[in-house]
Amino acid sequence: MAEYEPQRIEAKWQRVWEEKGVFRAIDGDSGRPKYYVLEMLPYPSGTLHMGHMRNYTIGDAVARYKRMCGYNVLHPMGWDAFGLPAENAAIKAGIHPREWTNTNIREFRRVLRRFGFSYDWQREISTCEPEYYRWNQWFFLRMLEMGIAFRKKSKVNWCPECATVLANEQVIDGFCWRHETTRVEMKELEQWFLRITQYSDELLADMAQLRNGWPERVLLMQENWIGKSRGARVNFSVDGTRLGIEVFTTRIDTIYGASALVIAAGHAKMNDLLEGVRGRAAMDAQIKSMLQRSTKAADIATAEKEGFFTGCFAVNPFSGEKVPVWVGNFVLAEYGTGAVMCVPAHDQRDYEFAKKYDLAIKVVVQPVAGQPLRAERMNQAYTDYGNLVDSGRYSQLSSEQAIEKMAADAESAGFGHAETTYRLKDWGVSRQRYWGTPIPVVHCAKDGIVPVPDEQLPVRLPENVSITGLGQSPLASVPAWLNTTCPKCGGPARRETDTMDTFVDSSWYFYRYTDPHNSSAAFDKGKVAYWFQIDQYVGGITHAILHLLYSRFFCKVMRDLKLVGHDEPIARLFTQGMVQKGGVAMSKSRGNVVGAIDMADKYGCDTGRLYTLFAAPPEKDLEWSEQGIEGSARFLNRVFRLVDKYGARLKNVSLEVGGSSDGSPTVKEKLLVRRLHQTLKRVTEDFDTRWHFNTSIALIMELVNELMAQEPLDRDISPAALKGVFEGLVLMLSPMAPHIAEELWAMLGNSDGIYTQKWPRYSAELAREEQIEIPVQINGKVRARIMVEAGLSEDKLKQQAMNDPHLASLVAGKQIVKVVVVPNKLVNIVVR
RNA sequence: GCGGAAGUGGCGGAAUUGGCAGACGCGCCAGCCUUAGGAGCUGGUGGCCGAAAGGCCGUAGGGGUUCGAGUCCCUUCUUCCGCACCA
C-alpha cells in the first residue's frame, strides 16, 4: 500500500512538466483560441505567504482549466524589481540594491516553482534589468514628443522619510503610503509629469467597455478618483480694485443667494487682495495657521468651519450686489479655482459657515412640491434642484434651465463660462532616488533639456553609487555618470538625476510578456495583437486606482502611438480577497504571516492550494485556519488511499472516460456514473461562470463520499465503469491540486500525463436521475415526500401527489383551493 | 457626509432562475479499531417541546408582495471597504 507523500510527488511532476515544456505559450498559434491570464506581478521583498499564494492559485487553476479546454494559454510571471525597499536595504545593510533584489527574486522564484504554478518561465521579466527599463525610457521619450511628458515647477508631496516626491495617489490621508506615521510635506520643485489628465474624459468614457468584466466597485473608485464635475466659472470683481476672483460652482442657479465669497488660505491672489488692508498682520497669522493645519483628510472633513472677513467686498456679476470676501478653512486651494461663492440656503457647508459667522441666509430655490422654504425656519441647507425665486430675470426658471441659461449669459457677458473640472491631477513621476529607471534627458547650458536619442538607450544606472538616503538624488553624486555631452551641440551637459516612479514599470509590463526578449522594440505589434487584450487579470483590490488607472492611461498612449489596436488592456479583472490571520491581512510587519514554504513542507502545496480555494469564494477575505487546512489534507489523503486501493485492479483496463460499461449496468454503476456526470456538470459551470472553487471542491468531496459509501468497489461494478469514475474525478481535481492529480492519473495506468488531457465533457443523458424525490407542501409547509419518475408532467405529478395515501389523509376534510405544481421541483397544495 | 459591499448554526461557508434553509468542511459528541494516536472508520450535531412519531420556531430587526421569500419591495439597525469640506 502506497502512501501519499506530497513533497516527493510534487517534485517529480514539476520535473516532468519542466522537461516537456507543457506550459509554454505559442505565439500566434492559429489552431487554438488564445487565452491570456495574468496575476499581478509581485514586488520581490519579504517572504511569500499564503496571501500571495491565493492570488497565484486562482490564476493557476484558471490557466490549467483553460489549457484543458483547448486554449493556447499565456500565463507568465515576472518581478516588479525597482523600488524603495531595495534602496533602504542598501542604506541599512550596505548591500547593493541589485544584489538585494536579485537575492529576493531567486527566493520568490524558488517558492513559486515549489508550488508548481503553470507559468511559462521562458517569458519571465524583471523590471530592473536594462533590457526592460530601456523601454520605459523609450516610452518616456515618445511621451516627451507628444507633449504628454512635461516638466513644471510645482508644489509636490514630499516624504521626508523616503526623501523623495510622491504621487497624489501615494499620499494617504496626508501621510506617506509607505510610512503611516510620516506626514507628507509640500515642497516646490521642478518635476517631471505625465499628462494623464489629457485622457480624463476617455478614461471615464471607456469604463463602458469594462462594465461587464471589471468589478463594479473598482470602476466606481476610478470614477470618483477622476472626479469629473460639470459647472461654471464666474468672475467676481473685487470692489475698488482691478482684481477679479473666479469661483467654480456646480450650482450657478443659486448665485443670487450668495452672501459671501470664500477663498482658500492658499489662494494665489491672497497677497494682492490683502495689499494695504487694515489688520493685515493678524490675517497673515491666521492664514499661516490654516495652511499648517491641512493634514489628515478625515480630520479636515469633520473639523469646525473657520474663517475671517478680509475687509474686502466683491461684486456679484449677476445681481450687482456687494458681498464680503472671507477666507475659509473649508475651501481647497487645489480644487476648482480655490474660491467659492457662499450660498448658505443651498449648500450645507455654506450653511454651517453662515450660522457661525452670522452671514445672511437667502432662499433662491424653492422645492417643486411641498411647503415653501423660509430662511428663518431652516435648520439645514436645501440642496436639491427646484424653481428659482428672487433671482432677477431668472426667477421661475427650473434649476436645470437656469444652470444652462446663466452659464451662457455669463459667457456672452464675458464674466464666466461653463466648465468641467476634474479631481484627477497629472501624474508626477520624478523620484529623487537611485533604484529606478533613469529619466532619459540631459540638461545642457546651451540647449536646455535635450532628450537622449533612441540609439543611446538604455541610459544605464551606474552600479557604483553610495546610497545614504540623505539629500539629493544619489545619481547626482556620480560625476562619471552625471557629466556627459549634449546630444544636440556636443557641449558639456549633465544627466537628469531623477528616476521614474516604479508605477511606470508596471503600467505596461504585461505587453512585454508577449515578446520578452525583443531587443529592437518594446514588443512586436503582431504579437501584442495576437495576445491582447488580457482575458483575465487577477489581483488585489489595493491597486484599484494606482496601477489599474496608470495601466489604462499607458494603453491609450500606446494606442495613439499606433503600437496597439485596443483602447483598454484588460478585458476582465478579478479582485480576490485577502488572506487574514487574526482578522487582519497577512503582512510581515504585523508578524502574522503563514509562510508558503512552511505550508508546502508541512502539507504539500496541493493541500495549501486546495485549502485556499475551498475555505471561501475567491472574492471574499479568508481567515486562515490551521484546522481548516488539516481538513483539506485529510481529503487528499482519502482520495489517494481510495485510488491506491483499487488502482492496481484498474491499471490495465481500457475505457472511454466516464463511459458506461457494455450490457446492462448494475445499480451501483448507474449511481456512480450518474454522480460523476452531475458533479462534472456543476464543476464545469463553476469554472466557466462563477469561479466558486469552494463549491466545486465541495461537490468533488461529495463524489468521493459517495464512492466510499458504495464500497466495496470491486463488487457489483465493472472495472471499466469504476475507472471511468475515478478518472473523471482526478481530471476535475487537476486544476486545483495538479500534482496529486498527475500521480493518481498515473496510478490508474495512464502513461501520458494529465497535461495531455482534455477537460472531460459531461453527458446530460448520464447525469439524469431516473427517480426523484418531490417534496409536497400543504400551505407552503413540507408535509411529505414522494418518489416519482423524473420528468413527469405537471398533471401526472399532481395526480401522484393527490393519490398518496399519507397526503390524502392530511388533506381529508379540507377544501382544496389550489394546487401549485412545479415539475421536477415540488407540489404545493393550498387548503382552507 | 457621499458611494459601495455585506449580515445565514459554535466556526468557514452552501442554497446558481422566487421552490426541501444549513450542502461541503472545521469543531464538538458517541462508538469502532489500535500497544498508542494530533492516524483511520461509523453514526450524530440550528433552537425549543416530545420517550418516539412528530410538532413549533428559525437566514440582523420590523413591515409588504406571493400558493411559496435567505432570495423581490419598503424600512430600521450593524459591520466592513472606498472617497471625503470636490464647491
Short mmCIF file of C-alpha atoms in Angstrom, two decimals, chain A residues 183-451:
data_model
loop_
_atom_site.label_atom_id
_atom_site.label_comp_id
_atom_site.label_asym_id
_atom_site.label_seq_id
_atom_site.Cartn_x
_atom_site.Cartn_y
_atom_site.Cartn_z
CA ARG A 183 3.38 63.38 7.40
CA VAL A 184 3.82 64.38 3.80
CA GLU A 185 5.21 67.87 3.32
CA MET A 186 4.72 70.25 0.44
CA LYS A 187 7.79 71.35 -1.49
CA GLU A 188 8.34 73.49 -4.57
CA LEU A 189 10.37 71.53 -7.10
CA GLU A 190 10.93 71.15 -10.82
CA GLN A 191 9.39 67.83 -11.60
CA TRP A 192 8.51 65.56 -14.47
CA PHE A 193 4.85 64.86 -15.01
CA LEU A 194 2.81 62.68 -17.31
CA ARG A 195 -0.27 64.39 -18.61
CA ILE A 196 -2.80 61.74 -17.63
CA THR A 197 -5.44 64.49 -17.42
CA GLN A 198 -5.40 64.69 -21.20
CA TYR A 199 -7.20 61.36 -21.08
CA SER A 200 -9.58 62.16 -18.22
CA ASP A 201 -12.70 62.00 -20.32
CA GLU A 202 -11.59 58.95 -22.18
CA LEU A 203 -10.60 57.12 -19.04
CA LEU A 204 -14.09 57.82 -17.82
CA ALA A 205 -15.93 57.02 -21.03
CA ASP A 206 -14.09 53.80 -21.77
CA MET A 207 -15.24 52.34 -18.50
CA ALA A 208 -18.31 51.42 -20.51
CA GLN A 209 -16.11 48.78 -22.18
CA LEU A 210 -15.18 47.41 -18.77
CA ARG A 211 -18.63 47.26 -17.23
CA ASN A 212 -19.05 43.56 -17.90
CA GLY A 213 -15.61 42.39 -16.96
CA TRP A 214 -14.49 44.57 -14.04
CA PRO A 215 -15.84 44.68 -10.52
CA GLU A 216 -18.28 47.50 -10.13
CA ARG A 217 -16.52 48.93 -7.12
CA VAL A 218 -13.18 49.27 -8.92
CA LEU A 219 -14.84 51.25 -11.67
CA LEU A 220 -16.57 53.32 -9.08
CA MET A 221 -13.36 54.08 -7.27
CA GLN A 222 -11.75 55.14 -10.53
CA GLU A 223 -14.74 57.25 -11.40
CA ASN A 224 -14.54 59.02 -8.05
CA TRP A 225 -10.83 59.44 -8.41
CA ILE A 226 -11.17 61.11 -11.80
CA GLY A 227 -13.91 63.15 -10.18
CA LYS A 228 -15.50 64.86 -13.14
CA SER A 229 -17.67 67.76 -12.19
CA ARG A 230 -19.64 69.95 -14.57
CA GLY A 231 -20.19 73.50 -13.54
CA ALA A 232 -19.31 77.09 -14.34
CA ARG A 233 -16.66 79.65 -13.61
CA VAL A 234 -17.86 83.06 -12.57
CA ASN A 235 -15.65 86.08 -12.08
CA PHE A 236 -16.40 88.35 -9.13
CA SER A 237 -14.54 91.68 -9.31
CA VAL A 238 -13.18 92.99 -6.06
CA ASP A 239 -14.74 96.30 -5.21
CA GLY A 240 -12.44 99.28 -5.58
CA THR A 241 -9.65 97.29 -7.25
CA ARG A 242 -8.92 95.83 -10.68
CA LEU A 243 -8.72 92.41 -9.12
CA GLY A 244 -11.07 89.62 -10.07
CA ILE A 245 -11.67 86.42 -8.16
CA GLU A 246 -13.05 83.47 -10.04
CA VAL A 247 -15.24 80.91 -8.36
CA PHE A 248 -16.13 77.47 -9.60
CA THR A 249 -19.67 76.31 -8.93
CA THR A 250 -21.90 73.46 -9.99
CA ARG A 251 -24.89 75.48 -8.82
CA ILE A 252 -24.76 78.75 -10.69
CA ASP A 253 -28.55 78.74 -10.33
CA THR A 254 -28.11 79.67 -6.66
CA ILE A 255 -25.86 82.67 -7.29
CA TYR A 256 -28.49 85.23 -6.23
CA GLY A 257 -28.35 83.64 -2.81
CA ALA A 258 -24.61 84.26 -2.40
CA SER A 259 -23.92 86.12 0.82
CA ALA A 260 -20.13 85.96 0.70
CA LEU A 261 -17.17 84.94 -1.35
CA VAL A 262 -14.91 82.47 0.47
CA ILE A 263 -11.37 81.85 -0.67
CA ALA A 264 -8.80 79.28 0.35
CA ALA A 265 -5.97 80.26 2.66
CA GLY A 266 -3.58 79.23 -0.07
CA HIS A 267 -5.29 81.25 -2.81
CA ALA A 268 -2.85 82.58 -5.42
CA LYS A 269 -4.21 86.14 -5.27
CA MET A 270 -4.17 86.38 -1.49
CA ASN A 271 -1.27 88.80 -1.45
CA ASP A 272 -2.80 91.17 -3.98
CA LEU A 273 -6.11 91.06 -2.23
CA LEU A 274 -4.77 91.89 1.19
CA GLU A 275 -2.48 94.62 -0.09
CA GLY A 276 -2.93 97.63 2.18
CA VAL A 277 -5.87 96.12 4.04
CA ARG A 278 -6.20 97.08 7.67
CA GLY A 279 -5.32 94.39 10.18
CA ARG A 280 -3.11 92.61 7.68
CA ALA A 281 -0.65 91.21 10.18
CA ALA A 282 -3.34 89.40 12.15
CA MET A 283 -4.77 87.99 8.97
CA ASP A 284 -1.39 86.71 7.82
CA ALA A 285 -1.01 84.92 11.11
CA GLN A 286 -4.41 83.23 10.71
CA ILE A 287 -3.61 82.25 7.14
CA LYS A 288 -0.37 80.74 8.26
CA SER A 289 -2.03 78.64 10.91
CA MET A 290 -4.69 77.48 8.43
CA LEU A 291 -2.05 76.44 5.94
CA GLN A 292 -0.21 74.45 8.53
CA ARG A 293 -3.26 72.60 9.63
CA SER A 294 -4.24 70.96 6.34
CA THR A 295 -3.26 67.43 7.21
CA LYS A 296 -5.37 64.38 7.65
CA ALA A 297 -8.36 64.34 5.32
CA ALA A 298 -10.73 62.75 7.80
CA ASP A 299 -9.96 65.44 10.36
CA ILE A 300 -10.45 68.19 7.84
CA ALA A 301 -13.85 66.90 6.85
CA THR A 302 -15.08 66.91 10.41
CA ALA A 303 -13.17 70.00 11.54
CA GLU A 304 -15.08 73.05 12.66
CA LYS A 305 -15.50 75.58 9.90
CA GLU A 306 -13.39 78.63 10.48
CA GLY A 307 -12.73 81.83 8.64
CA PHE A 308 -12.31 85.56 8.83
CA PHE A 309 -13.50 88.58 6.92
CA THR A 310 -10.81 90.22 4.79
CA GLY A 311 -12.37 93.68 4.81
CA CYS A 312 -12.80 93.46 1.04
CA PHE A 313 -16.03 93.20 -0.93
CA ALA A 314 -16.71 91.54 -4.25
CA VAL A 315 -19.42 92.25 -6.75
CA ASN A 316 -21.85 89.54 -7.76
CA PRO A 317 -21.83 89.96 -11.56
CA PHE A 318 -25.42 88.77 -11.87
CA SER A 319 -27.08 90.85 -9.18
CA GLY A 320 -24.55 93.66 -8.80
CA GLU A 321 -24.76 93.04 -5.07
CA LYS A 322 -21.65 93.56 -2.96
CA VAL A 323 -20.70 90.57 -0.85
CA PRO A 324 -17.94 90.31 1.76
CA VAL A 325 -14.81 88.34 0.91
CA TRP A 326 -13.86 85.79 3.55
CA VAL A 327 -11.02 83.34 3.95
CA GLY A 328 -12.28 79.88 4.96
CA ASN A 329 -10.54 76.73 6.09
CA PHE A 330 -13.04 74.58 4.21
CA VAL A 331 -12.08 75.87 0.79
CA LEU A 332 -9.40 73.87 -1.01
CA ALA A 333 -6.75 75.79 -2.92
CA GLU A 334 -6.08 72.82 -5.20
CA TYR A 335 -9.61 72.18 -6.36
CA GLY A 336 -11.59 74.28 -8.82
CA THR A 337 -10.44 77.89 -8.59
CA GLY A 338 -9.65 77.89 -4.88
CA ALA A 339 -12.62 80.16 -4.27
CA VAL A 340 -16.32 79.56 -3.80
CA MET A 341 -19.41 81.61 -3.52
CA CYS A 342 -21.09 81.06 -0.20
CA VAL A 343 -24.77 80.24 -0.62
CA PRO A 344 -25.95 79.31 2.87
CA ALA A 345 -29.50 78.38 1.91
CA HIS A 346 -28.43 75.82 -0.66
CA ASP A 347 -25.15 74.32 0.45
CA GLN A 348 -24.70 72.59 3.77
CA ARG A 349 -21.11 73.74 4.33
CA ASP A 350 -22.02 77.29 3.47
CA TYR A 351 -24.98 76.99 5.82
CA GLU A 352 -22.76 75.97 8.73
CA PHE A 353 -20.29 78.73 7.92
CA ALA A 354 -23.06 81.31 7.72
CA LYS A 355 -24.59 80.19 11.02
CA LYS A 356 -21.27 80.50 12.78
CA TYR A 357 -20.39 83.92 11.39
CA ASP A 358 -23.89 85.28 11.07
CA LEU A 359 -24.00 85.69 7.32
CA ALA A 360 -27.30 86.24 5.52
CA ILE A 361 -29.31 83.16 4.52
CA LYS A 362 -31.26 83.88 1.40
CA VAL A 363 -33.56 81.32 -0.23
CA VAL A 364 -33.40 81.49 -4.02
CA VAL A 365 -34.52 77.98 -4.95
CA GLN A 366 -37.88 76.65 -3.82
CA PRO A 367 -38.79 72.97 -3.86
CA VAL A 368 -41.15 71.98 -6.66
CA ALA A 369 -43.64 70.48 -4.21
CA GLY A 370 -44.44 70.94 -0.55
CA GLN A 371 -44.10 73.84 1.83
CA PRO A 372 -42.07 76.79 0.53
CA LEU A 373 -38.80 77.31 2.39
CA ARG A 374 -38.33 80.23 4.74
CA ALA A 375 -34.82 81.16 5.74
CA GLU A 376 -35.61 81.72 9.39
CA ARG A 377 -37.19 78.27 9.73
CA MET A 378 -34.41 76.30 8.06
CA ASN A 379 -32.10 74.19 10.14
CA GLN A 380 -30.14 72.87 7.21
CA ALA A 381 -29.47 73.80 3.62
CA TYR A 382 -31.85 72.82 0.84
CA THR A 383 -29.53 71.35 -1.75
CA ASP A 384 -31.93 69.77 -4.25
CA TYR A 385 -32.96 71.31 -7.52
CA GLY A 386 -36.16 73.33 -7.63
CA ASN A 387 -37.55 76.55 -9.04
CA LEU A 388 -35.76 79.89 -8.79
CA VAL A 389 -37.12 82.81 -6.79
CA ASP A 390 -35.70 86.26 -6.07
CA SER A 391 -33.22 85.74 -8.87
CA GLY A 392 -33.87 88.69 -11.14
CA ARG A 393 -34.85 87.69 -14.63
CA TYR A 394 -34.10 84.06 -13.88
CA SER A 395 -36.87 83.77 -11.31
CA GLN A 396 -39.28 80.97 -12.04
CA LEU A 397 -36.88 79.00 -14.17
CA SER A 398 -36.16 75.50 -13.00
CA SER A 399 -32.64 74.85 -11.65
CA GLU A 400 -31.81 72.83 -14.75
CA GLN A 401 -32.90 75.61 -17.09
CA ALA A 402 -31.17 78.27 -15.03
CA ILE A 403 -27.87 76.40 -14.90
CA GLU A 404 -27.75 76.32 -18.66
CA LYS A 405 -29.00 79.83 -19.30
CA MET A 406 -26.93 81.58 -16.65
CA ALA A 407 -23.70 79.95 -17.83
CA ALA A 408 -24.46 81.01 -21.39
CA ASP A 409 -25.29 84.55 -20.29
CA ALA A 410 -22.13 84.75 -18.20
CA GLU A 411 -20.13 83.76 -21.24
CA SER A 412 -21.70 86.31 -23.57
CA ALA A 413 -21.31 89.00 -20.92
CA GLY A 414 -17.65 87.98 -20.51
CA PHE A 415 -17.60 87.24 -16.78
CA GLY A 416 -17.79 83.47 -16.86
CA HIS A 417 -18.41 80.29 -18.76
CA ALA A 418 -19.47 76.69 -18.34
CA GLU A 419 -16.60 74.45 -17.30
CA THR A 420 -15.81 70.93 -16.34
CA THR A 421 -13.25 70.25 -13.67
CA TYR A 422 -11.59 67.04 -12.61
CA ARG A 423 -10.14 65.82 -9.39
CA LEU A 424 -7.54 63.85 -11.32
CA LYS A 425 -4.18 65.57 -11.42
CA ASP A 426 -1.25 64.99 -13.72
CA TRP A 427 0.96 62.13 -12.67
CA GLY A 428 4.20 63.28 -11.07
CA VAL A 429 6.79 60.67 -11.97
CA SER A 430 10.07 62.21 -10.77
CA ARG A 431 11.71 60.44 -7.86
CA GLN A 432 14.92 61.59 -6.22
CA ARG A 433 16.05 58.02 -5.77
CA TYR A 434 18.61 55.64 -7.16
CA TRP A 435 16.82 52.36 -7.69
CA GLY A 436 14.58 53.22 -10.61
CA THR A 437 14.66 53.97 -14.32
CA PRO A 438 16.84 56.99 -15.16
CA ILE A 439 14.85 59.65 -16.95
CA PRO A 440 16.50 59.83 -20.37
CA VAL A 441 17.22 63.52 -20.83
CA VAL A 442 20.26 65.72 -20.35
CA HIS A 443 20.48 69.31 -19.22
CA CYS A 444 22.62 71.44 -21.50
CA ALA A 445 23.55 75.02 -20.66
CA LYS A 446 23.00 75.97 -24.28
CA ASP A 447 20.16 73.76 -25.48
CA GLY A 448 18.26 73.30 -22.26
CA ILE A 449 16.58 69.96 -21.81
CA VAL A 450 17.60 67.57 -24.56
CA PRO A 451 16.20 64.07 -24.94
#
